[in-house]
Each structure stands twice: as structure tokens, then as C-alpha cells.
Short mmCIF file of C-alpha atoms in Angstrom, two decimals:
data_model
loop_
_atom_site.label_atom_id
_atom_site.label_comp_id
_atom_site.label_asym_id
_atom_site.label_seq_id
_atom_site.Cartn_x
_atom_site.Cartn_y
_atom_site.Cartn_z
CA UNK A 1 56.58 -27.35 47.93
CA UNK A 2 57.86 -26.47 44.38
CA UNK A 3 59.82 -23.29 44.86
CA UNK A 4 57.66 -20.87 42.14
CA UNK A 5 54.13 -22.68 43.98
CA UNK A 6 54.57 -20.89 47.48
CA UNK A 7 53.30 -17.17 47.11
CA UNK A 8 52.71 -14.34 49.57
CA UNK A 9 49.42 -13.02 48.60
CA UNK A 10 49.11 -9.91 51.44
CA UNK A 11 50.60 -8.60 54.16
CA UNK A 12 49.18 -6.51 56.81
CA UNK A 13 51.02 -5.30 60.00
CA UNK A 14 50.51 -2.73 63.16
CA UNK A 15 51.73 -1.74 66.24
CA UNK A 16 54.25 0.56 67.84
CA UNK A 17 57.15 -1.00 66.76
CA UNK A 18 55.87 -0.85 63.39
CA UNK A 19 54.60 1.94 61.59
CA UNK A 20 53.14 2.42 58.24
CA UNK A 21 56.01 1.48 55.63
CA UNK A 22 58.61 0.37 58.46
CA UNK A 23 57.81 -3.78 57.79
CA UNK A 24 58.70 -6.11 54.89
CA UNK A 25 58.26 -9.59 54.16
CA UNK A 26 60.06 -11.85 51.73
CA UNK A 27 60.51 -16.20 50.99
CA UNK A 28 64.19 -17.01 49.97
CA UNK A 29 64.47 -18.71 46.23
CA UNK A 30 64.34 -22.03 47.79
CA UNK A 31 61.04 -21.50 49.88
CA UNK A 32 62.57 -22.66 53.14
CA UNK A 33 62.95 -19.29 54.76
CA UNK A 34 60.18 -16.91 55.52
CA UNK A 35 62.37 -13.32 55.84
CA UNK A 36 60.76 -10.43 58.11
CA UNK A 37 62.10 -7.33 58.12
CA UNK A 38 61.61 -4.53 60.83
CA UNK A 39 62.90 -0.98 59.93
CA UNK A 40 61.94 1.22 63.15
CA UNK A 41 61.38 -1.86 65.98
CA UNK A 42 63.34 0.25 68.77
CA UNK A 43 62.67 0.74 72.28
CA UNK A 44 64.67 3.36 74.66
CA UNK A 45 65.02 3.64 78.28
CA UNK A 46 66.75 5.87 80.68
CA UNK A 47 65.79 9.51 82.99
CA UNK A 48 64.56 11.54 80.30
CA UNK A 49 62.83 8.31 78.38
CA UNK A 50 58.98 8.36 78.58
CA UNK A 51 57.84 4.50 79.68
CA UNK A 52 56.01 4.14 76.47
CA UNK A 53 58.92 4.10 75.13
CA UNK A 54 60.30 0.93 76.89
CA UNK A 55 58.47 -1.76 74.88
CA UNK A 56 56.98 -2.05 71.56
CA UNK A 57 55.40 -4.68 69.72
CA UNK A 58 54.30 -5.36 66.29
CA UNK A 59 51.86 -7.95 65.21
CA UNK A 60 52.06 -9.22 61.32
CA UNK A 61 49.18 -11.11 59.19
CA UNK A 62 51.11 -12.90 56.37
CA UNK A 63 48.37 -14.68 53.95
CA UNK A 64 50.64 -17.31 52.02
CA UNK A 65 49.49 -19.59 49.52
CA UNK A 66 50.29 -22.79 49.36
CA UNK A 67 50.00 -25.98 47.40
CA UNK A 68 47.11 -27.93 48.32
CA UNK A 69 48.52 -31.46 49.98
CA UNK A 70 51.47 -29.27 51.17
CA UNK A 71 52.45 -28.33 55.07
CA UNK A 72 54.62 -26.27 56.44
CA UNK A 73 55.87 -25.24 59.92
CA UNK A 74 58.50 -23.00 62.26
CA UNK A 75 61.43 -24.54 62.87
CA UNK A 76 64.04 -22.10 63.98
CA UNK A 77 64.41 -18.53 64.17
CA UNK A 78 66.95 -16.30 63.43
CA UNK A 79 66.96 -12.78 65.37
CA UNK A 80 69.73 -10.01 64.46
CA UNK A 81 69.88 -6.73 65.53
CA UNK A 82 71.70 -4.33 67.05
CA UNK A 83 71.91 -3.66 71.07
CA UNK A 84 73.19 -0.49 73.06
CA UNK A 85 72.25 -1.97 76.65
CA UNK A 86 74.16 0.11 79.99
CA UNK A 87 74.90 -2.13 82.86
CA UNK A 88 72.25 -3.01 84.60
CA UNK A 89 69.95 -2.72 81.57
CA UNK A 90 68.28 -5.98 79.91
CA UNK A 91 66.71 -6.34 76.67
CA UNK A 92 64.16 -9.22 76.11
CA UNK A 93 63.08 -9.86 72.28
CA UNK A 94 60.23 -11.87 71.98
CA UNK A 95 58.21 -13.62 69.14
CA UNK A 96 54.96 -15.52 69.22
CA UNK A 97 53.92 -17.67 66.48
CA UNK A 98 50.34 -19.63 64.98
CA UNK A 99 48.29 -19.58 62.36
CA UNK A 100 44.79 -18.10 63.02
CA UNK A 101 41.79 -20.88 63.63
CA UNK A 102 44.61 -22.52 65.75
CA UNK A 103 45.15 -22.62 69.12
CA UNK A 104 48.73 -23.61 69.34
CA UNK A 105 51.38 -21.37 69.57
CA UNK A 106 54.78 -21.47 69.65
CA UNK A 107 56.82 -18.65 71.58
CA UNK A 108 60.58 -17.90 71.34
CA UNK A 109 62.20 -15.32 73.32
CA UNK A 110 66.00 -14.39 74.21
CA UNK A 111 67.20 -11.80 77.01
CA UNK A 112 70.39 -9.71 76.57
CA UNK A 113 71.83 -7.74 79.35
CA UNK A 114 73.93 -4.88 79.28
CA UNK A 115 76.74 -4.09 79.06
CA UNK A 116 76.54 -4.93 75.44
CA UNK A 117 77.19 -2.97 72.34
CA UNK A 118 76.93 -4.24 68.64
CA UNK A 119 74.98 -6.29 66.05
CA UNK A 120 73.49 -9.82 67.43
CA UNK A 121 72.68 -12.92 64.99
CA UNK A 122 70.96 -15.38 67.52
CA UNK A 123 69.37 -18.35 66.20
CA UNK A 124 66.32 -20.22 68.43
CA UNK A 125 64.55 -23.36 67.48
CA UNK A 126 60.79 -23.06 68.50
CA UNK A 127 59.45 -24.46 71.80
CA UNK A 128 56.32 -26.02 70.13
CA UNK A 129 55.94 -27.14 65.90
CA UNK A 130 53.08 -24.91 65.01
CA UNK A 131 51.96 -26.65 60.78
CA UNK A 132 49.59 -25.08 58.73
CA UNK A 133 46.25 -25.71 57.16
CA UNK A 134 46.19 -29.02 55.27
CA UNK A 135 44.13 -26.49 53.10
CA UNK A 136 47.02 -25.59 51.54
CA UNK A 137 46.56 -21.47 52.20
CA UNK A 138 46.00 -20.07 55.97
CA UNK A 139 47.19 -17.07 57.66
CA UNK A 140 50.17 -17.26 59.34
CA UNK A 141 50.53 -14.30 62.23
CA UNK A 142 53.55 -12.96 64.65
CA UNK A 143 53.69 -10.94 67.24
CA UNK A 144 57.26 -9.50 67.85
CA UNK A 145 58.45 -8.15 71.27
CA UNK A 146 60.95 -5.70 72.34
CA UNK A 147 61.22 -4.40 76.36
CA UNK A 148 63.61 -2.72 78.13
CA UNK A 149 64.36 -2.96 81.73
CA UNK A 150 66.69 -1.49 84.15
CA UNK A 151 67.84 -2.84 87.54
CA UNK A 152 69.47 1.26 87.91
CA UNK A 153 67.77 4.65 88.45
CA UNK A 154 69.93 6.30 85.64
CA UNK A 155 70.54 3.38 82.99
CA UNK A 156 69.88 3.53 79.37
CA UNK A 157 69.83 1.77 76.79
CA UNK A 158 68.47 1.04 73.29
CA UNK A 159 66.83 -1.85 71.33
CA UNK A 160 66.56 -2.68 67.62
CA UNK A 161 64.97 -5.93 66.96
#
């Protein structure tokens, strides 16, 4: 669609990864990339680590308008980050896209495992092409994944999605 005809008209978002104020959403100038941003997605793990702590999730509700006649689909994603993973600790990020009234879904998810230390840019194309309404507007929805396991009694590690 004409780059000044695709609009974001809400976003709402919850879940333990995502508190109040920690979640953003933007479209890049040429409408081809939907950006979301996740300030506080972390997950911990280790002796002294509560197990609430090992996963989090948040789901988001983006309402985008769209040109009627126009389409529009997930293609790839891009997941960066940064890791703190002992051996014998894995990380798996996950993300589940579809637009609501739909029952397909597409699902991407990549596992890292420790040692690691550092930023990560990964980039996954999605299992299944998920389009929207022909209606032109629709709610598009994700539900983003972060879990930390250990194979160790005393590993630890950290997760920021």
C-alpha cells in the first residue's frame, strides 16, 4: 500500500514480559517493516532465581489500518537481543503470529545455548504465510516467548528478547 495509507490506530499489550510502558510499536517509512520493541522482556535462572522467573511472555493487539483492496502478511522475522547463557543453560525465544477471526498461525522460534555472551540479530522466515483481512483493517496479534532452561543444578543465565 501507499506508504502515508498504512496507519497504526491502537496498541494494547500484557503479560510478564511486558509491563505497563515497557512495549512500542512502529512501521518503517516504506511500510514494509512492522518494528516491535520490548524494553524489560528478560527471564533469569539459576539457585537463588524464583521459577517464575524462568519464562515470560507478552501478548500484543496491534489494530492497523489498511487500504481497502490491500493485503498484507509475515514474511520474516528479525529477533535481536542480548544473551548471558552459562553452559548448560538454553534460551528458547519464541513468537506466534495471526490475525484474530483466523485460525492460522504462524510460529517462529530459535534456541540458543550457553555458553554465549553478547547481542544476537537472527533473522527467521515464518513457517506458515498468515494475510490479513481483505477488509482492509483487522487486528494483527503476537505472542512473544522467552524460557530458560538448565541441563545443571547451579547454572544461570539471562534472557533479553
Amino acid at each position: 500500500p501507499p506508504p502515508p495509507q498504512v496507519v497504526i490506530r491502537s496498541v494494547s499489550y500484557g503479560g510478564s514480559g511486558c509491563p505497563d510502558g515497557s512495549a512500542s510499536v512502529s512501521i518503517s517509512s516504506d511500510r514494509t517493516t512492522l518494528n516491535l520493541i520490548f524494553d524489560s522482556f528478560q527471564a533469569y535462572i539459576g539457585p537463588a532465581v524464583s521459577i517464575t522467573q524462568n519464562r515470560h511472555n507478552c501478548q500484543m493487539n496491534i489494530d492497523l489500518d489498511v487500504p481497502t483492496g490491500w493485503t498484507w502478511s509475515v514474511w520474516s522475522v528479525d529477533q535481536r537481543g542480548y544473551l548471558q547463557l552459562d553452559p548448560g543453560v538454553s534460551a528458547t525465544l519464541a513468537a506466534t503470529y495471526y490475525f484474530s477471526g483466523q485460525t492460522k498461525q504462524s510460529r517462529l522460534a530459535r534456541t540458543f545455548t550457553g555458553p554465549y555472551a553478547g547481542d544476537y540479530l537472527k533473522r527467521d522466515q515464518a513457517d506458515v504465510a498468515i494475510w490479513s483481512p481483505c477488509s482492509g483493517s483487522g487486528m494483527f496479534n503476537v505472542n512473544q516467548a522467552v524460557g530458560l532452561t538448565t541441563s545443571k543444578c547451579l547454572g544461570g543465565g539471562a534472557g533479553d528478547g
